[in-house]
Coordinates of C-alpha atoms in Angstrom, one line a residue:
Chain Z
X14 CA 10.5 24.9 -3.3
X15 CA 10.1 22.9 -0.2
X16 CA 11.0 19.0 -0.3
X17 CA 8.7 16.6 1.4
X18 CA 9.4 12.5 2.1
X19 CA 6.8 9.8 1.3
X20 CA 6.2 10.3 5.0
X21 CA 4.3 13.7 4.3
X22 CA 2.3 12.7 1.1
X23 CA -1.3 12.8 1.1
X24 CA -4.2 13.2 -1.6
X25 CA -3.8 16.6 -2.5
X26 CA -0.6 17.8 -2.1
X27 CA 1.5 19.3 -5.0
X28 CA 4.6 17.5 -6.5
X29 CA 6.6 17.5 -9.3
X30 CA 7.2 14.7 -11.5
X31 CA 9.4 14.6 -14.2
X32 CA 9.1 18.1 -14.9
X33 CA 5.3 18.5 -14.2
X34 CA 3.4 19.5 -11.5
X35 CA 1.3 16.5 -10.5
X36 CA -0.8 16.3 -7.2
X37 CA -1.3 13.2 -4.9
X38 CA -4.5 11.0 -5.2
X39 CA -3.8 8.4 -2.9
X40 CA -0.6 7.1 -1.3
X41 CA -0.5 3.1 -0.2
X42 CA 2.4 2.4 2.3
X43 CA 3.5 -1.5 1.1
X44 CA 5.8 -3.7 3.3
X45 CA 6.1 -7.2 3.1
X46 CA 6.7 -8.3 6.4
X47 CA 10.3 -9.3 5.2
X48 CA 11.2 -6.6 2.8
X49 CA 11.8 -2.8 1.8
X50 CA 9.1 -0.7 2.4
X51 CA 7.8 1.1 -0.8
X52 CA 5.2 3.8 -1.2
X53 CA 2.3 3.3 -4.1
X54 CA 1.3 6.4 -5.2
X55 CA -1.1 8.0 -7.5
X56 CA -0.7 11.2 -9.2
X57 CA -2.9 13.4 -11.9
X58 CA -0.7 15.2 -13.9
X59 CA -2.1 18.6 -13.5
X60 CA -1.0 19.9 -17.1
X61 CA -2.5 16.8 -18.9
X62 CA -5.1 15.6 -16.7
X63 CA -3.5 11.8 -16.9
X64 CA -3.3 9.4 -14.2
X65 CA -0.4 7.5 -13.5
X66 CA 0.7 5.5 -10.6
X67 CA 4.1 5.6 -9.6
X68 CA 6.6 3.9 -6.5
X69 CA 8.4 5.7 -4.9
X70 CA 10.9 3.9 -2.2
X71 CA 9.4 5.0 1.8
X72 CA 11.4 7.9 2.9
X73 CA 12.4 9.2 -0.7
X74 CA 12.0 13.1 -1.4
X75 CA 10.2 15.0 -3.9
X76 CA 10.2 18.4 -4.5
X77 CA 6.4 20.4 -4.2
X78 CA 4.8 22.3 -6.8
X79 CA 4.3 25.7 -6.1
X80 CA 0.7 25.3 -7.4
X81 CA -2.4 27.1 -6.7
X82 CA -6.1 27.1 -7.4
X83 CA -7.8 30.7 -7.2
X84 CA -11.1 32.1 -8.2
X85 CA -11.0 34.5 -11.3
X86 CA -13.3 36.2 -13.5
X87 CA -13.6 35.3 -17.0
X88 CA -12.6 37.8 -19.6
X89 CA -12.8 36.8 -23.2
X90 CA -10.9 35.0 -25.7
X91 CA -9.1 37.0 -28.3
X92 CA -8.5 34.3 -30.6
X93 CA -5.1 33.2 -29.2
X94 CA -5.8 33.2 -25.3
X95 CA -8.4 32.7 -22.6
X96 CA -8.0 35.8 -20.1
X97 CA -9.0 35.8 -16.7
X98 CA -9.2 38.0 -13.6
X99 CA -8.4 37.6 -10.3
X100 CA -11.6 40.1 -9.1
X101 CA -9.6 41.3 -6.1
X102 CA -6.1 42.6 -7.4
X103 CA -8.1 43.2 -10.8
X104 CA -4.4 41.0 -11.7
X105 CA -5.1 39.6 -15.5
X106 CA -3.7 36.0 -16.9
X107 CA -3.8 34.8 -20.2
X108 CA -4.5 31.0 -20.4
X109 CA -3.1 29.0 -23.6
X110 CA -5.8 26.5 -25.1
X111 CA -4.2 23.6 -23.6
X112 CA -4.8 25.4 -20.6
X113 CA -8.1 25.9 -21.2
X114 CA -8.6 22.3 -22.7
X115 CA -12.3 21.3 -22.5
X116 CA -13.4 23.9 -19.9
X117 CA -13.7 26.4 -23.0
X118 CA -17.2 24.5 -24.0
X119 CA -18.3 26.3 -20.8
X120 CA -17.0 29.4 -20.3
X121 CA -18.9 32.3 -20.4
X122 CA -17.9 35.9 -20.2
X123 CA -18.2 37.2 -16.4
X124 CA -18.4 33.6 -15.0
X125 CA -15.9 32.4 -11.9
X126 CA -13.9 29.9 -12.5
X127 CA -11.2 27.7 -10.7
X128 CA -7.9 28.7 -12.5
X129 CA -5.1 26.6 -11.4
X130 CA -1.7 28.8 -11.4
X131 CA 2.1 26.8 -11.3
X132 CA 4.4 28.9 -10.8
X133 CA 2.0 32.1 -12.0
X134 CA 1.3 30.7 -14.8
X135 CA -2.6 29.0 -16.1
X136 CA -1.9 25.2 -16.3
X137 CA -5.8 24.5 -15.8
X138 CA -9.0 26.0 -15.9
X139 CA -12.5 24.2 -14.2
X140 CA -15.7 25.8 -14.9
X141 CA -18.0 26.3 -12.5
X142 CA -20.3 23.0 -11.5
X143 CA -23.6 24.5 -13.2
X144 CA -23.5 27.2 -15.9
X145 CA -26.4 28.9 -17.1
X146 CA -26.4 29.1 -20.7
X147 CA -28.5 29.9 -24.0
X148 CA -29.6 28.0 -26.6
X149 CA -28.6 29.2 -30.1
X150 CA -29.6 26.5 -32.0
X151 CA -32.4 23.5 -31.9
X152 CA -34.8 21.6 -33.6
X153 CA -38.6 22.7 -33.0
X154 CA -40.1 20.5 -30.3
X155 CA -42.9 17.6 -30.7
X156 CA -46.3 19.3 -29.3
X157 CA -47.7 17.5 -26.8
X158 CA -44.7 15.9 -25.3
X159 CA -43.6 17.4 -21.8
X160 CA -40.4 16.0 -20.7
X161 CA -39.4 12.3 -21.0
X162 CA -38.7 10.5 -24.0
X163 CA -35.1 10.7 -25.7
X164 CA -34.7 14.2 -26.1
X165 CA -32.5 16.0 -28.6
X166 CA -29.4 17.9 -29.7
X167 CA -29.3 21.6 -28.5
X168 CA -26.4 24.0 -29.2
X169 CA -25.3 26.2 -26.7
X170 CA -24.2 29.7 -26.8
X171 CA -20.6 28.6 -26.0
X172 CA -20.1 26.2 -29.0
X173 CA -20.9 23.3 -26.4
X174 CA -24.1 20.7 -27.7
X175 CA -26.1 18.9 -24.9
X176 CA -29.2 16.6 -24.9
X177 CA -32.7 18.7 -24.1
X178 CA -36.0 17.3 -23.5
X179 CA -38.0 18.1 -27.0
X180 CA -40.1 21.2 -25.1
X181 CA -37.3 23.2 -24.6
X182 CA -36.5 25.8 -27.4
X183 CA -34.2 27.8 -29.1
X184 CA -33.3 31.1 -27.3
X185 CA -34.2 29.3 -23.9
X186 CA -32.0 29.5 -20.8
X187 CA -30.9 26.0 -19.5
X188 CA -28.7 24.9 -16.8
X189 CA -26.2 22.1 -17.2
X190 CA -23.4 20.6 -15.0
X191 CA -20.4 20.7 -16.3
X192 CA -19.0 17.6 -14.8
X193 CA -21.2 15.8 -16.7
X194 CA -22.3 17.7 -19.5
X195 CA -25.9 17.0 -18.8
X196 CA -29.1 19.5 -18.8
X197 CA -30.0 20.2 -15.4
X198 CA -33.5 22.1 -15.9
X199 CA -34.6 24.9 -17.5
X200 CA -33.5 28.7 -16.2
X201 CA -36.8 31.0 -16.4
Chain F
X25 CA -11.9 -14.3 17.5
X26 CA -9.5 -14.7 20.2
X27 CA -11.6 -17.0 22.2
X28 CA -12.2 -19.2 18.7
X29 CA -8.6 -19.2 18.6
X30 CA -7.9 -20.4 21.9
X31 CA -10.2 -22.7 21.1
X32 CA -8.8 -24.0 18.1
X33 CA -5.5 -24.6 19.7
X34 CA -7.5 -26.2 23.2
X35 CA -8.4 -28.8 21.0
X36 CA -4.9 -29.6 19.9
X37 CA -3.1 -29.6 23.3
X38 CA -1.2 -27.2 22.2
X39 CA 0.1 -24.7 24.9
X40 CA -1.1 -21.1 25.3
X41 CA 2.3 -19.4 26.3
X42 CA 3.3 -16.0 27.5
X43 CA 6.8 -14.2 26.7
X44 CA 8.4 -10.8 27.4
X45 CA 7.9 -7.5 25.2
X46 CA 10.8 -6.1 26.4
X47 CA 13.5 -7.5 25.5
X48 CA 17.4 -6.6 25.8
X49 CA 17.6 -7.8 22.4
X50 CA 15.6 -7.4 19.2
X51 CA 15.3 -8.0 15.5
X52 CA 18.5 -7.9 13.4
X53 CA 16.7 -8.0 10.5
X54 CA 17.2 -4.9 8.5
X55 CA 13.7 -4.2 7.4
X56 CA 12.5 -4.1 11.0
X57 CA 12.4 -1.1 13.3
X58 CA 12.4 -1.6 17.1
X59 CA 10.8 0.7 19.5
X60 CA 13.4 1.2 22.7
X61 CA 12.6 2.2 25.9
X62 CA 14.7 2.3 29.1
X63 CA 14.8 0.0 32.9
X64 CA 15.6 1.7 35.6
X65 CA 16.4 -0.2 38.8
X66 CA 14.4 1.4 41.6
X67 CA 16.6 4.8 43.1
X68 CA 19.0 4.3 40.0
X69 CA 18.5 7.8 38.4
X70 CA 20.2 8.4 35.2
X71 CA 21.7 5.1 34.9
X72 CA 19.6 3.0 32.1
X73 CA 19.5 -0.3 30.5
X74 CA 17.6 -0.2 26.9
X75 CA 15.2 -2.1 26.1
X76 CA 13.1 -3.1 22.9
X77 CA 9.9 -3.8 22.3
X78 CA 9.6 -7.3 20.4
X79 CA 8.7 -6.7 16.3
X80 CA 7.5 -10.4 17.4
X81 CA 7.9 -13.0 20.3
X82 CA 10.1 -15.6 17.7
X83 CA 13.0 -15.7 19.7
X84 CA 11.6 -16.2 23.0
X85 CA 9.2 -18.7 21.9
X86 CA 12.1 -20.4 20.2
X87 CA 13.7 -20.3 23.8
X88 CA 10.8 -22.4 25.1
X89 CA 10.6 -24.8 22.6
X90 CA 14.5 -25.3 23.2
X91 CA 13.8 -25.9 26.9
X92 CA 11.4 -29.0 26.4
X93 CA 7.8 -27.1 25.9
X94 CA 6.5 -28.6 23.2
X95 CA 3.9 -27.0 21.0
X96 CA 3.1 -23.6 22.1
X97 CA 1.4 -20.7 20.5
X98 CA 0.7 -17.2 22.2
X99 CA -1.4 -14.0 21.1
X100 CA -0.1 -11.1 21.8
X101 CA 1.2 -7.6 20.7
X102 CA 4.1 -6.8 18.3
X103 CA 5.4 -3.1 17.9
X104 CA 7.2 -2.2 14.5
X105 CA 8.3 1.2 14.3
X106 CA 8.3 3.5 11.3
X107 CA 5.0 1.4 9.3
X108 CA 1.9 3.1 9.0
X109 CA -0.7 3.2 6.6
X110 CA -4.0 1.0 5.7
X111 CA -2.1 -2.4 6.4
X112 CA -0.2 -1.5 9.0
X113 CA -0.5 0.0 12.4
X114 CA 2.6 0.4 14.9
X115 CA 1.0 -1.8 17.1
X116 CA -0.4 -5.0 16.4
X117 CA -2.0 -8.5 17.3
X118 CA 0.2 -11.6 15.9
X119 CA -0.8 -14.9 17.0
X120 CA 1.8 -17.3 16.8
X121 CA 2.4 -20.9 17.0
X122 CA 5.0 -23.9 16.5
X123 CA 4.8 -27.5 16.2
X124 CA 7.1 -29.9 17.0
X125 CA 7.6 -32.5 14.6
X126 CA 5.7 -30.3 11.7
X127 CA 7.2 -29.7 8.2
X128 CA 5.8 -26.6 5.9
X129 CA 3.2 -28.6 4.6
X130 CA 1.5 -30.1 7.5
X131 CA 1.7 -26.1 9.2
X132 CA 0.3 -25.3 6.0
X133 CA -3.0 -27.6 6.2
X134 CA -3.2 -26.2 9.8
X135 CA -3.5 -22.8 9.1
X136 CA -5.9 -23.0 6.2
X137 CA -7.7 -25.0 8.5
X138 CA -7.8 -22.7 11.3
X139 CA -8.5 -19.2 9.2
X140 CA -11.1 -21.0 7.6
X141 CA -13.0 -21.7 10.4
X142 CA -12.2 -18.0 12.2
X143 CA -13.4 -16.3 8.7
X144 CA -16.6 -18.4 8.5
X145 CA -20.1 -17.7 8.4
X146 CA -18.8 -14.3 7.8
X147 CA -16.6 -15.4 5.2
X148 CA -16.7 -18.0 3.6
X149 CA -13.5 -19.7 1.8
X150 CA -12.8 -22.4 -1.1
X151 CA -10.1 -24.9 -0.6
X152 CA -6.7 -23.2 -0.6
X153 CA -3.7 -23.1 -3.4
X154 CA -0.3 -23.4 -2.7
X155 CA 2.4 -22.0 -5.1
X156 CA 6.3 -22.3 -5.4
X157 CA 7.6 -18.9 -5.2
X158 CA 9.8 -20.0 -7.9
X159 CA 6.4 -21.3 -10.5
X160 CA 4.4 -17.7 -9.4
X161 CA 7.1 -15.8 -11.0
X162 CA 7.8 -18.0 -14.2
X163 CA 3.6 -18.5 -14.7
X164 CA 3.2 -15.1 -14.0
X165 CA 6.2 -13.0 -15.0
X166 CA 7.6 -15.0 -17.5
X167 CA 11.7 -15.2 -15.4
X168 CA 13.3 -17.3 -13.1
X169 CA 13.5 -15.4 -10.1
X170 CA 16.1 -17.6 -9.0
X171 CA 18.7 -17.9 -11.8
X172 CA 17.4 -14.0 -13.0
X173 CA 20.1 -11.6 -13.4
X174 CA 19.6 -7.6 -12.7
X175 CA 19.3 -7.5 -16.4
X176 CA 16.5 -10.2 -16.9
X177 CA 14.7 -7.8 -14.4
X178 CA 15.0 -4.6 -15.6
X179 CA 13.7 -6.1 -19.0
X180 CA 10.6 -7.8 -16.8
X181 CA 10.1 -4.3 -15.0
X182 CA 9.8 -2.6 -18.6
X183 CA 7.5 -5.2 -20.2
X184 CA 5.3 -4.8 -16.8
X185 CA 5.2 -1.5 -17.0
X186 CA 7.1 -0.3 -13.8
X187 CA 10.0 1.5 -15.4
X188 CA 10.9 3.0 -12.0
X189 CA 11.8 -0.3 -10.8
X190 CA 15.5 0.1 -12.3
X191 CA 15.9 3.1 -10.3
X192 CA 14.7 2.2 -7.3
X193 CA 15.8 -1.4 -6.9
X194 CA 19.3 -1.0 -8.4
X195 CA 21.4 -3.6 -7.8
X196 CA 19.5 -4.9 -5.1
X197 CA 18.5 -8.8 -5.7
X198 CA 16.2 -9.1 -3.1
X199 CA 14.5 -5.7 -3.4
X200 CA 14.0 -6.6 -6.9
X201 CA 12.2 -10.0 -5.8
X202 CA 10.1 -7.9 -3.2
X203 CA 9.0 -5.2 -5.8
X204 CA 8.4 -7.8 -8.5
X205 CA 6.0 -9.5 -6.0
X206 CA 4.0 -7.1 -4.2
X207 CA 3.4 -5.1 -7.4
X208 CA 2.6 -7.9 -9.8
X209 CA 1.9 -11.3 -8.2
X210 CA 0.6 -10.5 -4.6
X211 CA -2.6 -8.1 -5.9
X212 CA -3.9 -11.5 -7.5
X213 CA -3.2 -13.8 -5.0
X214 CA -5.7 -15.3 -2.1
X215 CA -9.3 -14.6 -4.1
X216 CA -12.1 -16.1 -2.2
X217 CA -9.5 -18.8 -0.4
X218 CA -6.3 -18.4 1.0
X219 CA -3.5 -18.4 -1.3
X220 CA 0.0 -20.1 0.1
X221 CA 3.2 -19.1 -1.5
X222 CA 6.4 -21.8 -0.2
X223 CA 9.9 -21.8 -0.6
X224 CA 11.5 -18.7 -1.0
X225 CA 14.8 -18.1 -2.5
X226 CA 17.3 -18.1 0.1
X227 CA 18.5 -14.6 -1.0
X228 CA 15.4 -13.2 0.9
X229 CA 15.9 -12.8 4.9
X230 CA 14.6 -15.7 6.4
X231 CA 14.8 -17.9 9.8
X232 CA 13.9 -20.7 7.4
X233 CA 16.2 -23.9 7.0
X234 CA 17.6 -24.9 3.6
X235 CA 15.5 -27.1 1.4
X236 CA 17.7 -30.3 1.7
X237 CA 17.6 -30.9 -2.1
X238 CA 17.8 -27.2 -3.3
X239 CA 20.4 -24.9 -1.3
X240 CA 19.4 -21.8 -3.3
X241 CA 15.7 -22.2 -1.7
X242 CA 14.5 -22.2 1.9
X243 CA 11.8 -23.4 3.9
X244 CA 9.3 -20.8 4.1
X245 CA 5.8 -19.9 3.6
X246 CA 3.6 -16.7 3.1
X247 CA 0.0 -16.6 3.3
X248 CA -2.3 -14.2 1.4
X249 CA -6.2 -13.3 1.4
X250 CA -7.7 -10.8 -0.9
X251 CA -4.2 -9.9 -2.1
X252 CA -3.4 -8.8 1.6
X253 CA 0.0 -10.4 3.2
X254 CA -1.5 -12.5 6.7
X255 CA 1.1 -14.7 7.8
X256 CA 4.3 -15.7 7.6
X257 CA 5.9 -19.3 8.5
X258 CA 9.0 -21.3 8.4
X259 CA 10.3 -24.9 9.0
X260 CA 12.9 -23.7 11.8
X261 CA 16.4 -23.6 11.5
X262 CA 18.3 -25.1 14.0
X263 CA 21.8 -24.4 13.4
X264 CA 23.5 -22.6 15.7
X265 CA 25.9 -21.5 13.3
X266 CA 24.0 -20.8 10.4
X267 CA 21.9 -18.4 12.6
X268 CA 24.6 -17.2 14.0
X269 CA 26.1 -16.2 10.3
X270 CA 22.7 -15.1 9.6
X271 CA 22.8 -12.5 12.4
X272 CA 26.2 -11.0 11.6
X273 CA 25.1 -10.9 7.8
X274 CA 22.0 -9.0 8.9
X275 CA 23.6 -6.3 11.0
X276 CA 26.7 -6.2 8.1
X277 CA 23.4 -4.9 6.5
X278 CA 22.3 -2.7 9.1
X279 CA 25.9 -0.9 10.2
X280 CA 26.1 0.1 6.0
X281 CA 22.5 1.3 5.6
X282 CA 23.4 3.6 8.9
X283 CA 20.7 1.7 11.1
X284 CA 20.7 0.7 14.7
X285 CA 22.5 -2.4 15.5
X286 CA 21.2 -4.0 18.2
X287 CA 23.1 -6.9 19.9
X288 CA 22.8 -10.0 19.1
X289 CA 20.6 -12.6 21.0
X290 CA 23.3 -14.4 22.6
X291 CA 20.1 -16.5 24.5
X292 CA 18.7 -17.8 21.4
X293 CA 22.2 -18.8 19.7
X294 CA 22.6 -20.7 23.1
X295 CA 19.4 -22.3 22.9
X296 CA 20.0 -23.1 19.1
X297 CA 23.2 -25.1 20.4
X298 CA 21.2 -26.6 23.5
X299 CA 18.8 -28.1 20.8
X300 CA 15.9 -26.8 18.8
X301 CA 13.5 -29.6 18.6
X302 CA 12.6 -30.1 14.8
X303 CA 9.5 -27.8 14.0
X304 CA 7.5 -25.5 11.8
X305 CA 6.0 -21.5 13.7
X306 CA 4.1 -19.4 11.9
X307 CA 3.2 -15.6 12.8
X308 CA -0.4 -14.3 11.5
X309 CA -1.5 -11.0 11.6
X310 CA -4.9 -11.3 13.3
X311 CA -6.3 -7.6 13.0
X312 CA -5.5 -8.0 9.1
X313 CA -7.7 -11.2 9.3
X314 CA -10.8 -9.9 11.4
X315 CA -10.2 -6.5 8.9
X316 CA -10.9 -8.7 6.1
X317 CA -13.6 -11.4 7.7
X318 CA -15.4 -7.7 8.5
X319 CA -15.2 -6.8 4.4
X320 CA -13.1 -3.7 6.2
X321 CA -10.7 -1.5 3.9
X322 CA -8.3 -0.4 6.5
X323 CA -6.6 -1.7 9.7
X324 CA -8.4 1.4 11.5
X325 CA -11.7 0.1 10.8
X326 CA -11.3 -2.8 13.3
X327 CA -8.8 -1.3 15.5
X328 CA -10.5 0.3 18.9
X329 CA -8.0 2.9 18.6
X330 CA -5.6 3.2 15.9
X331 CA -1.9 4.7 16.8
X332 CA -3.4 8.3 16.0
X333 CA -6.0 8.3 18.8
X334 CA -3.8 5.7 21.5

């Protein structure tokens, strides 16, 4: 792997950390006008998700992290595994449910997805921003009322529950975002 | 700003000065890095004398004061090589100044004064607070930075939760001090006023005197807003000698870290023996101030054109 100083880090890039692939948030360059110049830097763990903040001295090394994000297909889930596919090569990847972590709430069969390889191997899966989904299981709705109020729980094909205005019903199509978990409109 | 500034000093009789950027000598002190460039006498090709580009006009002004000027004070542009980031661009303004006859704290009640009145209407600042170094790090961090070993500080890094430090700071007093500071005292310091921190423990690199009753200490003062270093100040040494020890001390430092060792200025150490009148100069960043009167993030938000697009 290819070894970059404090000089080269930006948000974005790669690095390992203690054994992990982490990549760059923000980098602060810190000098006292009398003193050693340090570098502030904050990193997401890309195997946990964490965020941790680390200084590094100006001009130290790091290794990068061969670490990629590509496009792939979801499969299924046999129980054990999440498998994707890359839809060029047809290549297929089994994901562990760490992996997988909360994306799993959204994934459903023949959706793309962000799968985030190091080294070849799944470390992180990211649903797509909006899924379309169906409702498998919610409480009748109030007549009369048309949107507003507080809504209620609907469950969602997946496994995932989200809040619903009361007119929406059970075997409905509904679009949520994923980055918040929150309905988005109905799908006709 | 600048014309507030000239103002401010107008006022005082205190004389606007000019001084080379180039300069056969430059900074000894390790931290720094000079930009060098080369004089040619007219028709002399090949044949070069280096020169630097001043990190800041200290020693020249220094000259002047040594020569009879008085008070003087001079804006004008410093050059630091290898810093870059939000607080710092490779080329910057520094305004400084010295006063003859001034100790820390009458320099002190001048400066708050004059930032005060360049950061109002815009923004507006309470009276100021001045810390000991030595207070901020007992209130604060709970050690002595003073009498603390490398062990008292590994133990304050852990409890602070900056394990790293041990690696990275070693056995290194003063680089302790520095990362104790910047990550743990400095973020708080200089909210809605400015915050000044004075005498510094003489194991930091200074042109500051002793303080006459406390050897371990010198005369020196930093000034914060918004957590952001602005200014640095010191009542003058005067000692030949001791600058002189200084000096070789700093470029002991330099020749093992590998760096550059420039020479020495042989000019100042001359004007040192000639006779420093006794006074307090202070160096103030004035981009970082008219970043922060503007409620600006980064240097490049007030800079016409930051080193990327000069």
């Amino acid at each position: 792997m290819a070894i970059v100083s404090t000089a080269e880090f930006k948000g974005g890039l790669k690095i390992m950390m203690d054994n992990d692939p982490c990549t760059i948030l923000s980098n602060e360059f810190v000098k006292p006008g009398k003193g050693q110049a340090f570098n502030r830097v904050k990193l997401r763990n890309l195997k946990t998700g964490r965020v941790l903040e680390k200084t590094f001295k100006s001009g130290d090394t790091v290794e990068t992290a061969d670490v990629v994000d590509v496009e792939m297909q979801y499969l299924y889930n046999d129980g054990e595994h999440w498998h994707f596919m890359q839809p060029q090569s047809f290549e297929q990847y089994g994901a562990e449910p760490a992996a997988v972590a909360d994306a799993k709430q959204w994934l459903k069969e023949q959706d793309i997805c962000i799968v985030t390889l190091w080294n070849g191997n799944p470390i992180a899966v990211t649903p797509p921003n909006f899924v379309e989904l169906t409702i498998t299981e919610t409480d009748p709705g109030v007549r009369g009322d048309t949107s507003g109020g507080g809504g209620k729980p609907a469950t969602l094909e997946t496994g995932a529950v989200v809040r619903v205005p009361l007119f929406i019903q059970t075997a409905e199509v509904i679009k949520v975002d994923t980055r918040t978990g929150e309905y988005v409109s109905r799908v006709k | 700003m600048l014309a507030a500034v000239r103002r401010f000093f107008d006022q005082r009789g205190v004389l606007e000065v000019e001084t080379p950027v180039l300069s056969r000598t430059g900074a000894t002190d390790p931290h720094l890095v000079s930009f060098t460039t080369r004089l040619h006498q007219p028709g002399s090709h090949g044949a070069a004398l280096p020169l630097l580009l001043q990190t800041s006009p200290e020693f020249a002004m220094k000259r002047l004061l040594a020569a009879g000027s008085g008070c003087i004070y001079q804006i004008c542009k410093a050059f630091r090589d290898e810093e870059q980031g939000r607080l710092h661009n490779p080329e910057f303004t520094l305004l400084e100044w010295y006063r003859v006859g001034f100790g820390l704290t009458d320099l002190i009640a001048e400066t708050d004064e004059l930032v005060r009145s360049l950061c109002a209407p815009a923004l507006p600042l309470a009276a100021p607070e001045v810390f000991a170094y030595r207070d901020l790090f007992r209130q604060r961090l709970g050690i002595d930075p003073v009498e603390a070993g490398i062990e008292t500080l590994v133990q304050c890094a852990v409890t602070q939760g900056l394990p790293e430090a041990e690696e990275l700071c070693g056995n290194n007093k003063p680089l302790w001090l520095d990362f104790c500071f910047s990550h743990r005292i400095q973020p708080e310091l200089g909210r809605g006023r400015l915050s000044f921190v004075r005498d510094f423990p003489a194991v930091l690199p200074s042109l500051a005197r002793h303080k006459p009753d406390c050897p371990e200490l010198v005369e020196r003062v930093e000034v914060y807003l918004a957590g952001v270093e602005l200014a640095n100040g010191f009542h003058e040494l005067q000692d030949a000698a001791e600058q002189d020890r200084r000096f070789e001390a700093d470029l002991q430092r330099r020749r093992l870290a590998g760096m550059d060792v420039p020479p020495k200025d042989g000019r100042l150490l001359a004007a040192l023996d000639a006779g420093l009148p006794d006074c307090a100069g202070i160096a103030l960043g004035l981009d970082r101030l008219l970043m922060l009167r503007q409620g600006a993030r980064d240097l490049t938000e007030v800079l016409a054109f930051p080193v990327d697009r000069a």
